[in-house]
Short mmCIF file of C-alpha atoms and ligand atoms in Angstrom, two decimals:
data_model
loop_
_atom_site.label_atom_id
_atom_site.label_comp_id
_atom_site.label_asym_id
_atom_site.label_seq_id
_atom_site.Cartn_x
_atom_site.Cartn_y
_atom_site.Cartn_z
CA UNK H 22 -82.07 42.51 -163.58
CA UNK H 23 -80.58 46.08 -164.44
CA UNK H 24 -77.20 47.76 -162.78
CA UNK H 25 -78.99 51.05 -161.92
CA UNK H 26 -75.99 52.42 -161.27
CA UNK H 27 -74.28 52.25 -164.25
CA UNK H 28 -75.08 55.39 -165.69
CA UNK H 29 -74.98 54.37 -169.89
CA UNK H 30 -77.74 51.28 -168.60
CA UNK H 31 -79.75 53.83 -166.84
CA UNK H 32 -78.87 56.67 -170.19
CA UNK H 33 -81.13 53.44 -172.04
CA UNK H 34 -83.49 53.02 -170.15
CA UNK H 35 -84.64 56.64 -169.59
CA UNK H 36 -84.08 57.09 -173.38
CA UNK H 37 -86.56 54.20 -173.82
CA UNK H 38 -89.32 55.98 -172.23
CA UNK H 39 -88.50 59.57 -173.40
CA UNK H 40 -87.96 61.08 -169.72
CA UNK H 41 -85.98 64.10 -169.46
CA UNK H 42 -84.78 64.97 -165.83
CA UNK H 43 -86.42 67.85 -164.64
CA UNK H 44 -84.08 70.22 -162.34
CA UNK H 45 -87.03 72.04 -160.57
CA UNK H 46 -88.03 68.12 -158.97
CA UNK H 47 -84.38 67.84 -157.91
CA UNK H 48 -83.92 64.93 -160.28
CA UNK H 49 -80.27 63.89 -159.76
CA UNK H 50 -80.19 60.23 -159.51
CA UNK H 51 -77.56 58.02 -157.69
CA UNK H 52 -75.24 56.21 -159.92
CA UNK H 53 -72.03 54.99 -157.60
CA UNK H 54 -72.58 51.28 -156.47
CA UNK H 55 -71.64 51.62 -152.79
CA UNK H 56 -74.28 54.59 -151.57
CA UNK H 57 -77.72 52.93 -151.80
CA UNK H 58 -76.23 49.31 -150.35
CA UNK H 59 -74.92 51.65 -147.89
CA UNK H 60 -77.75 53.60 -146.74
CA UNK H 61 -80.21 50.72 -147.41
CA UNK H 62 -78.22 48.55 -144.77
CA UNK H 63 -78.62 51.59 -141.92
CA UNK H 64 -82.15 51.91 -142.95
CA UNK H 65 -83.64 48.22 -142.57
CA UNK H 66 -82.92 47.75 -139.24
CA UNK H 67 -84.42 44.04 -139.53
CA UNK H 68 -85.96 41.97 -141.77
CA UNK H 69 -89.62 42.46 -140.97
CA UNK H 70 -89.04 46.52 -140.93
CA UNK H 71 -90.89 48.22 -143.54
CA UNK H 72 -89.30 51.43 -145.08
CA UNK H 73 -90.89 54.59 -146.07
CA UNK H 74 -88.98 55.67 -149.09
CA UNK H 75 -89.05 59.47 -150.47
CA UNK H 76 -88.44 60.17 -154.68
CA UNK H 77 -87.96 56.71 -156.28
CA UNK H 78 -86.11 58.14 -159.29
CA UNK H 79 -85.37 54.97 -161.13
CA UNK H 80 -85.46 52.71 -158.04
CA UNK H 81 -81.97 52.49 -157.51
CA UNK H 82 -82.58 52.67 -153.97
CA UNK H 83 -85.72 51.46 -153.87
CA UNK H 84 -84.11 48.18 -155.20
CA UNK H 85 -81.28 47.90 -152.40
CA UNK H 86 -84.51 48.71 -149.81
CA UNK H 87 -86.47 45.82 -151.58
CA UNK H 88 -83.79 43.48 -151.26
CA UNK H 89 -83.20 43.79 -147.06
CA UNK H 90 -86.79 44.86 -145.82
CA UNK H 91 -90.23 43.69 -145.49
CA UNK H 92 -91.92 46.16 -147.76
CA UNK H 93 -91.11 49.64 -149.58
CA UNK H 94 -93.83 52.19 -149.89
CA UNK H 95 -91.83 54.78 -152.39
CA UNK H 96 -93.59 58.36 -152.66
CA UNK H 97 -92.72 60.06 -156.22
CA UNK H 98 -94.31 62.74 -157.52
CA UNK H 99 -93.42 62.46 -161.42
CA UNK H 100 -95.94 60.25 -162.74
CA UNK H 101 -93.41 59.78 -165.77
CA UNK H 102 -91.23 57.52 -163.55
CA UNK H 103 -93.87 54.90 -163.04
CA UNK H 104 -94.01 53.48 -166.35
CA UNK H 105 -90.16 53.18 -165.59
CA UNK H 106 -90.07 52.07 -162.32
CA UNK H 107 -92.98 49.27 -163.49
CA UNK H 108 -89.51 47.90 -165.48
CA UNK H 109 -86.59 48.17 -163.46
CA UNK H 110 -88.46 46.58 -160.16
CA UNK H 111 -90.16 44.11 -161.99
CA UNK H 112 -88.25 41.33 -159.97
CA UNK H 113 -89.47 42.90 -156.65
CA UNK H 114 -93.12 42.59 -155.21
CA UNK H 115 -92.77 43.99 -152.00
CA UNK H 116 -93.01 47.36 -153.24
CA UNK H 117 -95.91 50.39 -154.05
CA UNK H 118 -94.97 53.40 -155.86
CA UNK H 119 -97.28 55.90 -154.37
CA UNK H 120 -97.91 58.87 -156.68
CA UNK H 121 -98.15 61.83 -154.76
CA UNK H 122 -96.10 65.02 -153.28
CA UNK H 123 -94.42 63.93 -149.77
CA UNK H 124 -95.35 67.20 -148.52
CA UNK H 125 -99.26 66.23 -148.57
CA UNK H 126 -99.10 63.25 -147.91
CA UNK H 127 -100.78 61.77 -145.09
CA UNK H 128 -97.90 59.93 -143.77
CA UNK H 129 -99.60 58.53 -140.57
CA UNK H 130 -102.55 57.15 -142.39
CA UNK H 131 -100.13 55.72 -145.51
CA UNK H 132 -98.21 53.47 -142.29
CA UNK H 133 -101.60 52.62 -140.69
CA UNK H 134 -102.61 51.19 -144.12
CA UNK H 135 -99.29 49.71 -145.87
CA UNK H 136 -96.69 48.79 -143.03
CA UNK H 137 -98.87 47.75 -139.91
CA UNK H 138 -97.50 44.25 -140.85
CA UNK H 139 -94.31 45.40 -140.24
CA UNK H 140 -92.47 45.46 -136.51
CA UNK H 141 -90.62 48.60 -137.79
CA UNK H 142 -90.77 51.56 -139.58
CA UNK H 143 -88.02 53.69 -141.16
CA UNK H 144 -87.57 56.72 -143.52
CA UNK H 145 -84.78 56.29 -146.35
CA UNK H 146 -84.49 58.42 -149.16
CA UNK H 147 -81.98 60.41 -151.43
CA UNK H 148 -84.14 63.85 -150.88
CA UNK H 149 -85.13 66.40 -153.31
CA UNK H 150 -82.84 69.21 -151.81
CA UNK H 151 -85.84 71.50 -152.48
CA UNK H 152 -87.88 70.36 -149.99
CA UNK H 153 -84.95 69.63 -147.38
CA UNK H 154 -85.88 71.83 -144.64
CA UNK H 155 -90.21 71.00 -144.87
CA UNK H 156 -89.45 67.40 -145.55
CA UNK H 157 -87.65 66.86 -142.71
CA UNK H 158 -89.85 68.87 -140.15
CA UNK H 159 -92.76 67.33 -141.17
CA UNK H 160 -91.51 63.84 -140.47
CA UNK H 161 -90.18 64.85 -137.20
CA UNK H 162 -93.84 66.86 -136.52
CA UNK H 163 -95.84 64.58 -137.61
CA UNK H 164 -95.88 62.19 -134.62
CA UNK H 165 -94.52 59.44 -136.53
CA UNK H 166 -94.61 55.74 -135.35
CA UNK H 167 -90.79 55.90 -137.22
CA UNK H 168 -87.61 54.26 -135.05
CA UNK H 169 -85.56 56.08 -137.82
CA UNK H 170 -84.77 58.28 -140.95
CA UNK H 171 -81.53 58.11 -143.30
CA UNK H 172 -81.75 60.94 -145.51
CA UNK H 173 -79.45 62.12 -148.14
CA UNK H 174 -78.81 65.74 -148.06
CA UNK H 175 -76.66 68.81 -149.36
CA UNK H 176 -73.57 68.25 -147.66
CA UNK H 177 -73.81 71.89 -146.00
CA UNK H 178 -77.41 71.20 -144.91
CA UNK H 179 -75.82 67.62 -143.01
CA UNK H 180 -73.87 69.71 -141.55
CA UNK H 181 -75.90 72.42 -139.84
CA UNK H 182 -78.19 68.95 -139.29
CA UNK H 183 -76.36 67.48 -137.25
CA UNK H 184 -74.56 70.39 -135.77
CA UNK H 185 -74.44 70.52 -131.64
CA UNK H 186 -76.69 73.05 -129.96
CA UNK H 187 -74.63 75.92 -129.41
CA UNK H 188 -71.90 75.62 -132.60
CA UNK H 189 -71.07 78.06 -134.92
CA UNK H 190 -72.87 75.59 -137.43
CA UNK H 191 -75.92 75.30 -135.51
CA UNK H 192 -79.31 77.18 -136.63
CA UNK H 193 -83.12 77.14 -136.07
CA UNK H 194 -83.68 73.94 -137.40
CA UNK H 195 -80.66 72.23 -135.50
CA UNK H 196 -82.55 73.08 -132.19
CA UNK H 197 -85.95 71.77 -134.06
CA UNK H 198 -84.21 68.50 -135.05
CA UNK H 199 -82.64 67.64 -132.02
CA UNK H 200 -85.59 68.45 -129.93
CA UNK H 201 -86.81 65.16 -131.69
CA UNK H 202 -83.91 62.89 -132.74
CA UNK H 203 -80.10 62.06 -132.09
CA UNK H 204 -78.11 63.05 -135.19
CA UNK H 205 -75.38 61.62 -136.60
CA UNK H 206 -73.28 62.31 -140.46
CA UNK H 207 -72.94 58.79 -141.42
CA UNK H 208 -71.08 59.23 -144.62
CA UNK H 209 -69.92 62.08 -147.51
CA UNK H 210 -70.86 61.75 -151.07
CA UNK H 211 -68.99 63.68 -154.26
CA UNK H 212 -71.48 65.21 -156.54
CA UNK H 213 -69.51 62.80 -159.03
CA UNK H 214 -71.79 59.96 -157.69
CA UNK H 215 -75.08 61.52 -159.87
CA UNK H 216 -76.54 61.59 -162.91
CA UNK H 217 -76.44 64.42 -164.19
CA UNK H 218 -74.12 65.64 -161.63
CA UNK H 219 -74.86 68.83 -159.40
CA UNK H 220 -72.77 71.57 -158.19
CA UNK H 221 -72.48 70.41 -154.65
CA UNK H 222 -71.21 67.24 -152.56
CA UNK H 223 -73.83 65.98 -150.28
CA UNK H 224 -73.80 63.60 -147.51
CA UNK H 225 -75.98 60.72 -145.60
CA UNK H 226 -77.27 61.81 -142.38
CA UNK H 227 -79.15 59.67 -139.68
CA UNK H 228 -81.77 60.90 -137.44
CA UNK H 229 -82.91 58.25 -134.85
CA UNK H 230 -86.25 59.07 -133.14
CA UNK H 231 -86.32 60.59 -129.46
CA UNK H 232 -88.13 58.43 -127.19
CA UNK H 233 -89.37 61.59 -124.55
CA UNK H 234 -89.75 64.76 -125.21
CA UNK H 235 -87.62 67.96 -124.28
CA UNK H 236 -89.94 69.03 -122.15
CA UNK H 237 -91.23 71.69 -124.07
CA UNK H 238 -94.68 72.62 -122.93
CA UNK H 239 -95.53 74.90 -125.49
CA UNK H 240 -94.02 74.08 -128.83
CA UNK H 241 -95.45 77.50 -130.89
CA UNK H 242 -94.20 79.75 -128.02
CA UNK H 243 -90.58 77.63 -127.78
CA UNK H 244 -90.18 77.77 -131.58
CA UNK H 245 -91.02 81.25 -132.16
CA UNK H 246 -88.51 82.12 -129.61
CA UNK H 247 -85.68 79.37 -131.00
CA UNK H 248 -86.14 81.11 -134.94
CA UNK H 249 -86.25 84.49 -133.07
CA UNK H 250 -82.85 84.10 -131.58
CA UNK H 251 -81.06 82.42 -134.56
CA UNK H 252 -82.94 84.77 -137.60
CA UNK H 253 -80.72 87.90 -135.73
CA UNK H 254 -78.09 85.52 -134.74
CA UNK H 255 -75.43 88.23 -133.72
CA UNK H 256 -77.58 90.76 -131.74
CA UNK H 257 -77.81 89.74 -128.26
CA UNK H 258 -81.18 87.06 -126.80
CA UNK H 259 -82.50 90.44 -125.55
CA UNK H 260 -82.73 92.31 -128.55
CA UNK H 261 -83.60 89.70 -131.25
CA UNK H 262 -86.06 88.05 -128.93
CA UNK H 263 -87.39 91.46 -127.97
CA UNK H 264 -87.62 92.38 -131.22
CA UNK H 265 -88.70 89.14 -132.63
CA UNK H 266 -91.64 88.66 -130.58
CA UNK H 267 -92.55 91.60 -129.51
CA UNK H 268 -91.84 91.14 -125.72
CA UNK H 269 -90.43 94.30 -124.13
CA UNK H 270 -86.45 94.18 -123.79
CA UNK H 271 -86.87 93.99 -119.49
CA UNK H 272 -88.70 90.74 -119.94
CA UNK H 273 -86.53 88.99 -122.05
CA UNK H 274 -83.32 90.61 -120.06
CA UNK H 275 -85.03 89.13 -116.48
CA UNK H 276 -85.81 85.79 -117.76
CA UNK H 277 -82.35 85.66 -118.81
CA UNK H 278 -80.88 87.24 -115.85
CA UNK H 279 -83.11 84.11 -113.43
CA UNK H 280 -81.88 81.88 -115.48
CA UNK H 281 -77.93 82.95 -114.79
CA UNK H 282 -77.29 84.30 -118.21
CA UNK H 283 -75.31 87.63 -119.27
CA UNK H 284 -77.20 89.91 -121.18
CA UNK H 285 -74.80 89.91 -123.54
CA UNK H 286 -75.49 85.78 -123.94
CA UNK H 287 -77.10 85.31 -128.10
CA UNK H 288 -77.67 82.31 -130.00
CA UNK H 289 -74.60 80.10 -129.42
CA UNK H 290 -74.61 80.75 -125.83
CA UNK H 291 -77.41 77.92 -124.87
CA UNK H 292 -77.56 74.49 -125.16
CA UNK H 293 -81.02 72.83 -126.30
CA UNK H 294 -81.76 71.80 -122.36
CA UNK H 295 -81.46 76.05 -121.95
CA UNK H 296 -83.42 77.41 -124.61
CA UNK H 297 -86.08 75.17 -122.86
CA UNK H 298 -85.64 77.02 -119.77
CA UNK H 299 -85.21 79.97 -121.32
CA UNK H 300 -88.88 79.59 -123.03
CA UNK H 301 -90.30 78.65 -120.05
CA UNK H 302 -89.32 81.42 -117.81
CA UNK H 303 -90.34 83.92 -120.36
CA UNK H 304 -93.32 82.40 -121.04
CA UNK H 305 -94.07 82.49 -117.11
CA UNK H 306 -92.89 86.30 -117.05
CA UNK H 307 -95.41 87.32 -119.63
CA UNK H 308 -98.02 85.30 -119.06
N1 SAM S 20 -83.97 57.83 -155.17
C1 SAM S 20 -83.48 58.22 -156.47
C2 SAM S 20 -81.97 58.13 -156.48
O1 SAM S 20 -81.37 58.10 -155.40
O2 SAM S 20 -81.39 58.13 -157.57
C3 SAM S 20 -83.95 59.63 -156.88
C4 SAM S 20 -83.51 60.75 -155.99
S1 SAM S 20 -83.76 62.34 -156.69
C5 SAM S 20 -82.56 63.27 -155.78
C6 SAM S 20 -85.26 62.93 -155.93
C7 SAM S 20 -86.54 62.27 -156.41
O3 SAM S 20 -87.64 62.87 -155.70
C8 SAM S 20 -86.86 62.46 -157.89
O4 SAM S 20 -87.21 61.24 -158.45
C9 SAM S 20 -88.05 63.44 -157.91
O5 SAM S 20 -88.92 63.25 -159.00
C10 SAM S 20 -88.72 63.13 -156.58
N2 SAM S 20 -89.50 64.26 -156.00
C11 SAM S 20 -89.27 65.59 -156.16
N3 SAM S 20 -90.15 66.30 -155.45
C12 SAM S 20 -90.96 65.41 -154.81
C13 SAM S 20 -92.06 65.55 -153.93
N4 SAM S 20 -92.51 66.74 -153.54
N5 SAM S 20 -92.66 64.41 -153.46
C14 SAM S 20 -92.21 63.17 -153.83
N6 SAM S 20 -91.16 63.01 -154.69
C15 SAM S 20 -90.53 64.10 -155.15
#
């Protein structure tokens, strides 16, 4: 059984099979004993959940998830991990390394065929900042049968994450995320706790799964307005709307006006429940 995070053991191991980490995959592996146990315990919610697990690194995660959950289904895209993985899991079998790029994989089909057996399912992973943003929509997009996701991220990503509606911190993807999840910052990490170490701290961040909607009827039109809005976040709703989506300024000032708002109101004026509205009266006034 290896300490996979102690970082000489891992140095050895990696040495042994002539891997060099590779910056453009995000490669900075966890090396500070208390994360993974950490996240792993928020992740496998009971015994019989099964855990969908993004960039197994050296499977120093992958080990805490093998050791509280039913079964770990780890997506890594560098095939020159699997030899290595193959050695420091070997005490595991309730693992499958699946070799592939999260982004196209088929996430739906890979539950319906690896964790039906399982009464849960959960996302856990120490993400490839990279692929923050796409990562995360697409397992909020994809219609998931997940309860919930514990993600390392950059710690300035967490917090525009997890960010309320209307904050200075808040952006596009804060309204996208909450329209599906509750979001909480669970804990902080020092870039001191990789291997090699990067230039910024990051943090843990949990996303638990919405049960009903928003009430969004029309997700394209409600998005394009949301990333409208916050892409010209100090012009006023009238002009970067207006100007966003090509609606004529009167519209957008109407809807607003119906709705109680100041033309003067922009981004951090609304709440989520209000850029709902807001979509749906100008939807109705243009349509
Ligand atoms: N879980 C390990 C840990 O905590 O030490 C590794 C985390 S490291 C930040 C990210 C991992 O994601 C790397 O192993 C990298 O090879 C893998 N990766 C990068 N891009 C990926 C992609 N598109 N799909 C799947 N895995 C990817």
């Amino acid at each position: 059984m290896y300490n996979l995070s102690d970082a000489s053991t891992v140095r050895k191991i990696l040495e042994r099979h002539g891997f060099n980490f590779s910056k453009a995959l995000g490669q900075n592996f966890l090396i500070d004993p208390d994360v993974c146990p950490e996240m792993a315990e928020n992740a496998a919610v009971s015994e019989n959940c099964g855990i969908i697990e993004i960039g197994a690194g050296v499977g120093v995660l992958t080990a805490e998830l093998c050791k509280r959950a039913k079964k770990v289904v780890s997506i890594e895209l560098d095939k020159r991990l699997l030899p290595v993985l193959g050695e420091t899991l070997s005490e595991f079998d309730n693992y499958k390394i699946i070799n592939a790029d999260v982004l196209k994989t088929d996430l739906k089909e890979l539950i319906n065929e690896e964790l039906t057996d399982c009464d849960e399912v959960c996302v856990c992973a120490n993400l490839p900042y990279y692929i923050t943003s796409p990562v995360i929509m697409k397992l909020l997009e994809d219609e998931l049968p997940i309860k919930k996701i514990i993600v390392m991220v950059q710690k300035e990503a967490a917090e525009r994450l997890t960010a309320e509606v209307g904050s200075r911190q808040s952006g596009a993807i804060t309204v996208a995320v909450n329209c599906y999840a509750e979001t909480r910052l669970l804990f902080e990490v020092p870039k001191t706790s990789f291997m090699p170490s990067p230039k910024v701290d990051s943090a843990v961040i949990e996303l638990t799964m919405k049960k009903g909607g928003e009430g969004i009827d029309d997700p394209k039109f409600f998005f394009s307005m949301v990333r409208a809005i916050f892409n010209q976040r100090r012009k006023t709703a009238v002009n970067s709307i207006s100007s966003g989506m090509g609606i004529p300024k009167a519209k957008v000032a109407e809807a607003l006006k119906s709705l109680g708002f100041p033309e003067i109101a922009r981004a951090e004026s609304f709440t989520l429940g209000e850029l709902v509205s807001l979509a749906k009266e100008l939807k109705k006034l243009c349509s």
